[in-house]
Amino acid sequence: MTFNLLFAIFAITTISMKRNNISILLAVFLVLLAAGSRVINAQLHAPNFVPIAAISLFSGAIIKDKRLAFLVPLLGQFLADAYFQMFTHIQGFYDLPGQLFNYGALIGATALGMGMKQPKVLTTLAFLFGASTLFFLVSNFGYFVGGWNGYSVAGLIKTYVDGVPFFKYTLTGDMVGGVLLFGGYFMVQQALMKKAQKVNV
């Protein structure tokens, strides 16, 4: 419901805006979506059901300014962490190595999005799966580096095995969020194209 409302506002306001302004507005929208979805997810107690990797992928694929594309998911993640740290009982800033790996995973997912060429349905789904998997592999490796399961091959294996049950929530969140983002963006693009055609007639 919150996502639909935010995207509706974005769609309505972008139809009459210039391209640069659209990029900035899109970036702000994505930052709020990233931070807001994490906060809402924490309240719902749904483990890892946050489309943060999908937002990173979308940012890399759609936002032309590459520095801005990388900044979007990082800022969204940081704002949520700061909110948790200052206003809730949830620890927003925790084990530094592990948390840095989470941020690194978002950078990787954004870079993956930059490799998307004219996203189609199957291609988009494949990239979303790749972004979720990348986030799972990198973030869990960060957990291992934090020393929670010891520094051994057995500890590394245990880290990933323990993370598998949560991966389905990560993947589902990214798939749902990614389809809504890419699908919604396509609809906005179609609306802009129709308006441009009417102006040229």
CSV table of C-alpha atoms in Angstrom, one decimal:
chain,number,residue,atom,x,y,z
A,1,MET,CA,0.0,0.0,0.0
A,2,THR,CA,2.8,2.4,1.0
A,3,PHE,CA,4.8,1.5,-2.1
A,4,ASN,CA,1.8,2.0,-4.4
A,5,LEU,CA,1.1,5.5,-2.9
A,6,LEU,CA,4.7,6.6,-3.3
A,7,PHE,CA,5.0,5.3,-6.8
A,8,ALA,CA,1.7,7.0,-7.8
A,9,ILE,CA,3.1,10.3,-6.5
A,10,PHE,CA,6.3,9.7,-8.4
A,11,ALA,CA,4.5,8.9,-11.6
A,12,ILE,CA,2.2,11.9,-11.5
A,13,THR,CA,4.9,14.4,-10.7
A,14,THR,CA,7.4,13.1,-13.3
A,15,ILE,CA,5.1,13.4,-16.4
A,16,SER,CA,5.7,17.2,-16.7
A,17,MET,CA,9.4,17.3,-15.5
A,18,LYS,CA,12.7,17.5,-17.3
A,19,ARG,CA,15.0,14.5,-17.4
A,20,ASN,CA,17.5,15.8,-14.9
A,21,ASN,CA,14.8,16.6,-12.4
A,22,ILE,CA,13.3,13.2,-13.0
A,23,SER,CA,16.6,11.5,-12.1
A,24,ILE,CA,16.9,13.5,-8.9
A,25,LEU,CA,13.2,12.8,-7.9
A,26,LEU,CA,13.7,9.1,-8.7
A,27,ALA,CA,16.8,9.0,-6.5
A,28,VAL,CA,14.9,10.6,-3.6
A,29,PHE,CA,12.0,8.2,-4.1
A,30,LEU,CA,14.4,5.1,-4.1
A,31,VAL,CA,16.2,6.3,-1.0
A,32,LEU,CA,12.9,6.8,0.9
A,33,LEU,CA,11.7,3.4,-0.4
A,34,ALA,CA,14.9,1.7,0.7
A,35,ALA,CA,14.9,3.2,4.2
A,36,GLY,CA,11.1,3.0,4.6
A,37,SER,CA,10.9,-0.6,3.6
A,38,ARG,CA,13.5,-1.6,6.1
A,39,VAL,CA,11.7,0.3,8.9
A,40,ILE,CA,8.3,-1.2,8.0
A,41,ASN,CA,9.9,-4.7,7.7
A,42,ALA,CA,11.3,-4.4,11.2
A,43,GLN,CA,7.8,-3.6,12.5
A,44,LEU,CA,6.3,-6.5,10.7
A,45,HIS,CA,9.0,-8.9,12.0
A,46,ALA,CA,9.3,-10.4,8.5
A,47,PRO,CA,13.0,-11.5,8.3
A,48,ASN,CA,14.9,-10.1,5.4
A,49,PHE,CA,11.7,-9.3,3.3
A,50,VAL,CA,13.2,-6.1,2.1
A,51,PRO,CA,13.9,-5.4,-1.7
A,52,ILE,CA,17.2,-3.6,-0.9
A,53,ALA,CA,19.1,-5.6,-3.6
A,54,ALA,CA,16.3,-5.0,-6.1
A,55,ILE,CA,16.5,-1.2,-5.4
A,56,SER,CA,20.2,-1.3,-5.9
A,57,LEU,CA,19.9,-3.2,-9.2
A,58,PHE,CA,17.1,-0.8,-10.3
A,59,SER,CA,19.2,2.2,-9.4
A,60,GLY,CA,22.2,1.0,-11.4
A,61,ALA,CA,20.1,0.1,-14.4
A,62,ILE,CA,18.0,3.3,-14.6
A,63,ILE,CA,19.8,6.2,-13.0
A,64,LYS,CA,22.2,7.6,-15.6
A,65,ASP,CA,24.4,9.5,-13.1
A,66,LYS,CA,26.6,6.6,-11.9
A,67,ARG,CA,27.7,8.3,-8.7
A,68,LEU,CA,24.1,9.0,-7.8
A,69,ALA,CA,23.1,5.4,-8.7
A,70,PHE,CA,25.7,4.1,-6.2
A,71,LEU,CA,24.7,6.6,-3.6
A,72,VAL,CA,21.0,5.8,-3.6
A,73,PRO,CA,21.0,2.3,-1.9
A,74,LEU,CA,23.9,3.3,0.4
A,75,LEU,CA,22.0,6.3,1.7
A,76,GLY,CA,18.8,4.4,2.0
A,77,GLN,CA,20.6,1.7,4.0
A,78,PHE,CA,22.4,4.3,6.2
A,79,LEU,CA,19.3,6.2,7.0
A,80,ALA,CA,17.5,3.1,8.1
A,81,ASP,CA,20.5,2.1,10.2
A,82,ALA,CA,20.6,5.5,11.8
A,83,TYR,CA,16.9,5.4,12.5
A,84,PHE,CA,17.2,2.0,14.2
A,85,GLN,CA,20.2,3.2,16.3
A,86,MET,CA,18.6,6.4,17.5
A,87,PHE,CA,14.9,5.7,17.8
A,88,THR,CA,14.4,1.9,18.4
A,89,HIS,CA,15.8,-0.9,20.5
A,90,ILE,CA,17.3,-2.4,17.3
A,91,GLN,CA,21.0,-2.0,17.0
A,92,GLY,CA,21.5,0.0,13.8
A,93,PHE,CA,25.3,0.1,13.8
A,94,TYR,CA,26.7,-3.2,14.8
A,95,ASP,CA,29.8,-5.4,14.0
A,96,LEU,CA,31.8,-3.1,11.7
A,97,PRO,CA,33.3,-5.7,9.3
A,98,GLY,CA,29.9,-7.4,8.8
A,99,GLN,CA,28.0,-4.2,8.2
A,100,LEU,CA,30.6,-3.0,5.7
A,101,PHE,CA,30.1,-6.2,3.7
A,102,ASN,CA,26.4,-5.4,3.6
A,103,TYR,CA,27.1,-2.0,2.1
A,104,GLY,CA,29.6,-3.6,-0.2
A,105,ALA,CA,26.9,-6.1,-1.4
A,106,LEU,CA,24.7,-3.1,-2.3
A,107,ILE,CA,27.5,-1.6,-4.3
A,108,GLY,CA,27.9,-4.9,-6.1
A,109,ALA,CA,24.1,-5.2,-6.9
A,110,THR,CA,24.2,-1.6,-8.2
A,111,ALA,CA,27.2,-2.4,-10.5
A,112,LEU,CA,25.3,-5.5,-11.7
A,113,GLY,CA,22.3,-3.3,-12.6
A,114,MET,CA,24.7,-1.1,-14.8
A,115,GLY,CA,25.2,-4.1,-16.9
A,116,MET,CA,21.6,-4.5,-17.9
A,117,LYS,CA,20.8,-3.6,-21.5
A,118,GLN,CA,17.2,-2.7,-22.3
A,119,PRO,CA,15.7,-4.9,-19.5
A,120,LYS,CA,13.1,-7.5,-20.7
A,121,VAL,CA,11.0,-9.6,-18.4
A,122,LEU,CA,13.2,-12.8,-18.3
A,123,THR,CA,16.4,-10.8,-18.3
A,124,THR,CA,15.1,-8.6,-15.4
A,125,LEU,CA,14.1,-11.7,-13.4
A,126,ALA,CA,17.5,-13.3,-14.0
A,127,PHE,CA,19.3,-10.1,-12.8
A,128,LEU,CA,17.0,-9.8,-9.8
A,129,PHE,CA,17.9,-13.4,-8.8
A,130,GLY,CA,21.6,-12.6,-9.4
A,131,ALA,CA,21.4,-9.4,-7.2
A,132,SER,CA,19.7,-11.4,-4.4
A,133,THR,CA,22.2,-14.2,-4.6
A,134,LEU,CA,25.1,-11.7,-4.6
A,135,PHE,CA,23.7,-10.0,-1.5
A,136,PHE,CA,23.3,-13.3,0.2
A,137,LEU,CA,26.9,-14.4,-0.6
A,138,VAL,CA,28.6,-11.2,0.3
A,139,SER,CA,26.5,-10.3,3.4
A,140,ASN,CA,26.9,-13.8,4.9
A,141,PHE,CA,30.6,-13.7,4.2
A,142,GLY,CA,30.7,-10.5,6.2
A,143,TYR,CA,29.0,-12.4,9.1
A,144,PHE,CA,31.7,-15.0,8.8
A,145,VAL,CA,34.5,-12.4,8.8
A,146,GLY,CA,32.9,-11.0,12.0
A,147,GLY,CA,34.0,-14.3,13.7
A,148,TRP,CA,30.5,-15.5,14.8
A,149,ASN,CA,31.1,-19.1,13.7
A,150,GLY,CA,34.9,-19.1,14.1
A,151,TYR,CA,37.5,-18.8,11.3
A,152,SER,CA,37.5,-22.2,9.7
A,153,VAL,CA,36.0,-23.9,6.7
A,154,ALA,CA,33.4,-25.5,8.9
A,155,GLY,CA,32.5,-22.1,10.3
A,156,LEU,CA,32.2,-20.7,6.8
A,157,ILE,CA,29.9,-23.6,5.7
A,158,LYS,CA,27.8,-23.2,8.9
A,159,THR,CA,27.4,-19.5,8.2
A,160,TYR,CA,26.0,-20.1,4.7
A,161,VAL,CA,23.9,-23.1,5.8
A,162,ASP,CA,22.4,-21.0,8.7
A,163,GLY,CA,21.6,-18.2,6.2
A,164,VAL,CA,19.8,-20.4,3.7
A,165,PRO,CA,16.3,-20.2,5.4
A,166,PHE,CA,16.5,-16.4,5.2
A,167,PHE,CA,17.4,-16.4,1.6
A,168,LYS,CA,13.9,-17.3,0.4
A,169,TYR,CA,12.6,-14.1,2.1
A,170,THR,CA,15.4,-12.0,0.6
A,171,LEU,CA,14.7,-13.5,-2.8
A,172,THR,CA,10.9,-13.0,-2.5
A,173,GLY,CA,11.3,-9.4,-1.4
A,174,ASP,CA,13.6,-8.6,-4.2
A,175,MET,CA,11.5,-10.3,-6.8
A,176,VAL,CA,8.3,-8.6,-5.7
A,177,GLY,CA,10.0,-5.2,-5.3
A,178,GLY,CA,11.9,-5.5,-8.5
A,179,VAL,CA,8.9,-6.4,-10.6
A,180,LEU,CA,7.0,-3.5,-9.1
A,181,LEU,CA,9.9,-1.1,-9.7
A,182,PHE,CA,10.8,-2.1,-13.3
A,183,GLY,CA,7.2,-2.6,-14.2
A,184,GLY,CA,6.1,0.7,-12.7
A,185,TYR,CA,9.0,2.5,-14.4
A,186,PHE,CA,8.0,1.0,-17.8
A,187,MET,CA,4.5,2.3,-17.3
A,188,VAL,CA,5.7,5.8,-16.5
A,189,GLN,CA,8.0,5.7,-19.6
A,190,GLN,CA,5.0,4.7,-21.7
A,191,ALA,CA,3.0,7.6,-20.2
A,192,LEU,CA,5.8,10.0,-21.0
A,193,MET,CA,6.1,8.7,-24.6
A,194,LYS,CA,2.3,9.1,-25.2
A,195,LYS,CA,2.5,12.7,-23.9
A,196,ALA,CA,5.4,13.5,-26.1
A,197,GLN,CA,3.6,12.1,-29.1
A,198,LYS,CA,0.5,14.2,-28.4
A,199,VAL,CA,2.7,17.3,-28.1
A,200,ASN,CA,4.3,16.6,-31.5
A,201,VAL,CA,1.0,16.0,-33.3
